[in-house]
Amino acid sequence: MSDVSLQVVGVIRFSVLAEGFAISLYGGMDKLREYLFARESLDFRFYIFENLCLPSLLAQTDQNFDIVLLTSTELPDWARRRMDEIVAPYPNIHVLAEAPNKHNKVVRAAYESIPHEGFSHRAAFRLDNDDALHNGFVAHLRKLSHGLLKLHDDDVPTIIAFNHGFYIELDSDGPNKISDTIEREPLSTGTTLLSRADFHLNPYRFNHRAVAQHFNTYTEISVPGFLRTVHGENEQRVLKRGRQNEMPPRRIRRVIEDNFAFSFADLQGLKGP
């Protein structure tokens, strides 16, 4: 396919109050609101974003991408000020606050807040605020996207999933356990929908583990794509379904320090909620 101009856009949810998102886990909208905006919960969310997620974005070898930090109009004023201050130095990181609505609608608004004029295609990825991407994620995503676009004469929306990475189990007694994985299903971390720039769907539209039922899906395991934290606020939703614990500790340390913006000691010292 010739004349491809590719836009890379990611969306990170940060205390998003939405119908259909985590309602069953927290017992209703009021309980979800209480959890999302509690000071202790927000303090941890800021801590892990500033010490894991954000550094991985700033370390990208290809900085030609946009990130939307999606939050709620009900975010407390102090938290919104802090969020704005954190991202102010970075012109490609944008904060968008949406009023409570259906989850699909607020996420779609986040992707649509970045204009796509001038681009033929978009690689739209998702990322949680407590996870991290490898330093070459955007560059590798761009390379994969151009390659996959050559497979079809027509534009076929395609999922790109990064199934090889590491879990960091946050332990208040420390040090954190870090283990390798190659998952058998797409995870939430870095999963991307490659499509025409004006395509109406995004990678949050379907459960990430089920995307191969809706789109052609390419799973990447040749590079370690992600660091995913496991802690008290998400451990019920983290399902490990793949090859685990195949690397010796020394190799885990080397692979992480060669591919991510952190030392092994940094990750072992991360604090849980």
Coordinates of C-alpha atoms in Angstrom, one line a residue:
M1 CA 0.0 0.0 0.0
S2 CA 1.5 3.3 -1.1
D3 CA 1.2 6.8 0.3
V4 CA 0.7 5.7 3.9
S5 CA 0.9 8.5 6.5
L6 CA 0.6 6.9 9.9
Q7 CA -0.6 8.6 13.1
V8 CA 0.2 7.0 16.5
V9 CA -2.3 7.8 19.3
G10 CA -2.7 6.3 22.8
V11 CA -5.3 6.6 25.5
I12 CA -4.7 6.1 29.2
R13 CA -7.7 6.0 31.5
F14 CA -7.1 7.8 34.9
S15 CA -10.1 7.7 37.3
V16 CA -12.6 7.5 34.5
L17 CA -16.2 7.4 35.8
A18 CA -18.2 5.5 33.2
E19 CA -21.2 3.2 32.9
G20 CA -20.1 -0.3 32.1
F21 CA -16.5 0.1 33.3
A22 CA -15.8 -1.7 36.5
I23 CA -19.4 -1.2 37.8
S24 CA -19.8 -4.9 38.7
L25 CA -16.5 -5.0 40.5
Y26 CA -17.4 -2.1 42.8
G27 CA -21.1 -2.6 43.3
G28 CA -22.6 0.3 41.4
M29 CA -21.8 3.8 40.2
D30 CA -21.7 5.4 43.7
K31 CA -19.2 2.8 45.0
L32 CA -17.1 3.2 41.9
R33 CA -17.1 7.0 42.3
E34 CA -16.1 6.6 46.0
Y35 CA -13.2 4.4 45.0
L36 CA -12.0 6.4 42.0
F37 CA -11.8 9.7 43.9
A38 CA -10.6 8.6 47.3
R39 CA -7.5 10.4 48.3
E40 CA -5.5 7.2 49.0
S41 CA -6.5 5.7 45.7
L42 CA -5.6 8.8 43.7
D43 CA -2.3 9.2 45.5
F44 CA -1.3 5.6 44.5
R45 CA -2.5 6.2 40.9
F46 CA -0.4 9.4 40.6
Y47 CA 2.6 7.6 42.2
I48 CA 2.6 4.7 39.8
F49 CA 1.9 6.9 36.8
E50 CA 4.8 9.2 37.6
N51 CA 7.2 6.4 38.5
L52 CA 6.4 3.8 35.8
C53 CA 4.0 4.7 33.1
L54 CA 5.1 8.3 32.3
P55 CA 8.9 7.6 32.3
S56 CA 8.3 4.8 29.7
L57 CA 6.5 7.3 27.5
L58 CA 9.2 9.9 27.9
A59 CA 11.9 7.3 27.0
Q60 CA 10.4 6.4 23.6
T61 CA 13.0 6.5 20.9
D62 CA 10.3 7.8 18.5
Q63 CA 8.5 10.7 20.1
N64 CA 6.1 11.3 17.2
F65 CA 3.0 10.2 19.0
D66 CA 0.1 11.7 21.1
I67 CA -1.2 10.5 24.4
V68 CA -4.6 11.4 25.8
L69 CA -4.9 11.1 29.6
L70 CA -8.6 10.5 30.0
T71 CA -10.2 11.4 33.3
S72 CA -13.5 12.5 34.8
T73 CA -15.1 16.0 35.2
E74 CA -15.6 14.8 38.8
L75 CA -11.9 14.5 39.5
P76 CA -11.2 16.5 42.6
D77 CA -9.8 20.0 41.9
W78 CA -6.5 19.2 43.7
A79 CA -6.0 16.1 41.5
R80 CA -6.8 17.9 38.3
R81 CA -4.3 20.6 39.1
R82 CA -1.7 18.0 39.9
M83 CA -2.4 16.1 36.6
D84 CA -2.1 19.3 34.6
E85 CA 1.2 20.2 36.3
I86 CA 2.6 16.7 35.6
V87 CA 1.9 16.8 31.8
A88 CA 2.5 20.5 31.2
P89 CA 6.1 20.1 30.0
Y90 CA 5.0 17.5 27.3
P91 CA 3.1 18.9 24.4
N92 CA 2.2 15.5 23.1
I93 CA 0.4 14.5 26.3
H94 CA -3.1 15.9 26.6
V95 CA -5.7 15.8 29.4
L96 CA -9.3 15.2 28.6
A97 CA -12.1 15.2 31.3
E98 CA -15.4 13.6 30.3
A99 CA -18.7 13.6 32.2
P100 CA -20.0 10.3 33.3
N101 CA -21.4 8.4 30.3
K102 CA -21.2 5.0 28.7
H103 CA -17.6 3.7 28.7
N104 CA -17.5 3.4 24.9
K105 CA -18.5 7.0 24.4
V106 CA -16.0 8.6 26.7
V107 CA -13.1 6.5 25.3
R108 CA -14.2 7.3 21.7
A109 CA -14.2 11.0 22.6
A110 CA -10.6 10.6 23.8
Y111 CA -9.4 9.2 20.6
E112 CA -11.4 11.7 18.5
S113 CA -10.0 14.6 20.5
I114 CA -6.8 14.2 18.5
P115 CA -7.4 15.4 14.9
H116 CA -6.5 12.9 12.2
E117 CA -6.5 15.2 9.2
G118 CA -3.4 14.7 7.1
F119 CA -3.0 11.1 8.0
S120 CA -4.2 8.1 6.0
H121 CA -4.0 5.6 8.9
R122 CA -3.9 5.5 12.6
A123 CA -2.3 3.1 15.1
A124 CA -4.4 3.6 18.2
F125 CA -3.1 1.9 21.3
R126 CA -4.3 1.5 24.9
L127 CA -2.3 1.6 28.1
D128 CA -3.2 1.5 31.8
N129 CA -1.7 4.1 34.1
D130 CA 0.0 1.5 36.2
D131 CA 1.9 -0.2 33.3
A132 CA 4.8 0.6 31.1
L133 CA 6.0 0.1 27.5
H134 CA 9.5 -0.8 26.2
N135 CA 11.6 2.1 25.0
G136 CA 11.2 1.2 21.3
F137 CA 7.4 0.6 21.5
V138 CA 6.3 3.4 19.2
A139 CA 9.2 2.8 16.7
H140 CA 8.5 -0.9 16.5
L141 CA 4.7 -0.3 16.3
R142 CA 5.3 2.0 13.4
K143 CA 7.4 -0.6 11.6
L144 CA 4.9 -3.3 12.2
S145 CA 2.1 -1.1 11.0
H146 CA 3.7 -0.3 7.7
G147 CA 4.4 -4.0 7.2
L148 CA 0.9 -5.2 8.0
L149 CA -0.7 -2.6 5.8
K150 CA 1.0 -4.3 2.8
L151 CA -0.8 -7.6 3.4
H152 CA -4.2 -6.5 2.0
D153 CA -5.3 -4.7 -1.1
D154 CA -8.1 -3.1 1.0
D155 CA -7.9 -1.5 4.4
V156 CA -8.5 -4.2 6.9
P157 CA -8.5 -3.1 10.6
T158 CA -5.9 -5.2 12.4
I159 CA -5.0 -5.6 16.1
I160 CA -1.3 -5.6 17.1
A161 CA -0.8 -7.2 20.5
F162 CA 2.4 -7.3 22.5
N163 CA 2.3 -10.6 24.4
H164 CA 5.9 -10.8 25.7
G165 CA 6.8 -8.9 28.9
F166 CA 7.2 -8.9 32.6
Y167 CA 4.9 -8.9 35.7
I168 CA 5.8 -6.8 38.7
E169 CA 4.0 -8.0 41.8
L170 CA 4.0 -5.1 44.2
D171 CA 4.8 -6.3 47.8
S172 CA 4.5 -4.0 50.7
D173 CA 7.2 -6.0 52.5
G174 CA 9.5 -5.8 49.3
P175 CA 11.3 -6.5 47.2
N176 CA 8.8 -6.9 44.5
K177 CA 8.7 -10.2 42.5
I178 CA 9.4 -9.7 38.8
S179 CA 8.6 -12.6 36.4
D180 CA 8.7 -13.1 32.7
T181 CA 5.7 -14.1 30.6
I182 CA 4.6 -14.8 27.0
E183 CA 0.8 -14.6 27.2
R184 CA -1.5 -16.6 24.9
E185 CA -4.0 -13.8 24.6
P186 CA -3.7 -10.1 23.9
L187 CA -3.3 -8.0 27.1
S188 CA -4.4 -4.5 27.7
T189 CA -0.8 -3.1 27.7
G190 CA 0.0 -1.6 24.3
T191 CA -2.7 -3.4 22.4
T192 CA -3.2 -1.4 19.2
L193 CA -5.9 -1.1 16.5
L194 CA -4.4 -0.3 13.1
S195 CA -6.9 1.1 10.7
R196 CA -7.9 3.9 8.4
A197 CA -7.5 7.2 10.3
D198 CA -11.2 7.8 10.3
F199 CA -12.2 4.3 11.4
H200 CA -15.0 4.5 14.0
L201 CA -13.7 1.8 16.5
N202 CA -10.8 1.8 18.9
P203 CA -8.9 -0.9 20.9
Y204 CA -11.1 -0.5 24.0
R205 CA -14.2 -1.4 22.0
F206 CA -13.9 -5.1 22.8
N207 CA -12.3 -7.0 25.7
H208 CA -8.7 -7.2 24.9
R209 CA -8.6 -11.0 25.3
A210 CA -11.4 -11.4 22.7
V211 CA -10.1 -9.0 20.0
A212 CA -9.1 -11.9 17.7
Q213 CA -12.9 -12.7 17.4
H214 CA -13.4 -9.3 15.9
F215 CA -10.3 -8.3 14.0
N216 CA -7.3 -9.9 12.2
T217 CA -4.8 -10.1 15.0
Y218 CA -1.0 -10.0 15.0
T219 CA 0.8 -11.0 18.3
E220 CA 4.3 -9.8 18.8
I221 CA 6.7 -11.8 21.0
S222 CA 10.0 -11.1 19.5
V223 CA 10.6 -8.1 21.8
P224 CA 9.6 -7.6 25.5
G225 CA 6.8 -5.2 25.1
F226 CA 5.5 -4.4 28.5
L227 CA 5.9 -4.1 32.3
R228 CA 2.6 -4.9 34.0
T229 CA 2.1 -4.3 37.7
V230 CA 0.0 -6.5 39.9
H231 CA -1.3 -5.0 43.2
G232 CA -4.3 -4.8 45.4
E233 CA -6.4 -2.6 43.1
N234 CA -6.1 -4.9 40.0
E235 CA -5.1 -8.4 41.1
Q236 CA -8.6 -9.7 40.6
R237 CA -8.4 -8.7 36.9
V238 CA -4.9 -9.9 36.1
L239 CA -5.2 -13.3 34.5
K240 CA -1.9 -15.0 33.7
R241 CA -2.5 -17.4 30.8
G242 CA 0.7 -18.3 29.1
R243 CA 4.3 -19.3 29.5
Q244 CA 5.7 -18.1 32.8
N245 CA 9.0 -18.0 34.7
E246 CA 11.3 -19.3 32.0
M247 CA 14.0 -16.7 32.4
P248 CA 16.6 -16.9 35.2
P249 CA 16.8 -13.8 37.4
R250 CA 20.1 -12.6 35.9
R251 CA 18.6 -12.6 32.4
I252 CA 15.4 -10.9 33.5
R253 CA 17.5 -8.1 35.0
R254 CA 19.6 -7.8 31.7
V255 CA 16.5 -7.8 29.4
I256 CA 14.7 -5.2 31.5
E257 CA 17.6 -2.8 31.7
D258 CA 18.3 -3.2 28.0
N259 CA 14.7 -2.5 26.9
F260 CA 13.1 -0.3 29.5
A261 CA 13.7 3.1 31.2
F262 CA 14.3 1.5 34.6
S263 CA 16.9 -0.4 36.6
F264 CA 15.9 -3.7 38.1
A265 CA 16.3 -2.2 41.5
D266 CA 13.9 0.6 40.5
L267 CA 11.2 -1.9 39.8
Q268 CA 11.9 -4.0 42.8
G269 CA 11.4 -0.9 44.9
L270 CA 8.0 0.3 43.5
K271 CA 5.4 0.7 46.3
G272 CA 2.0 -0.7 46.2
P273 CA -1.3 0.9 47.2

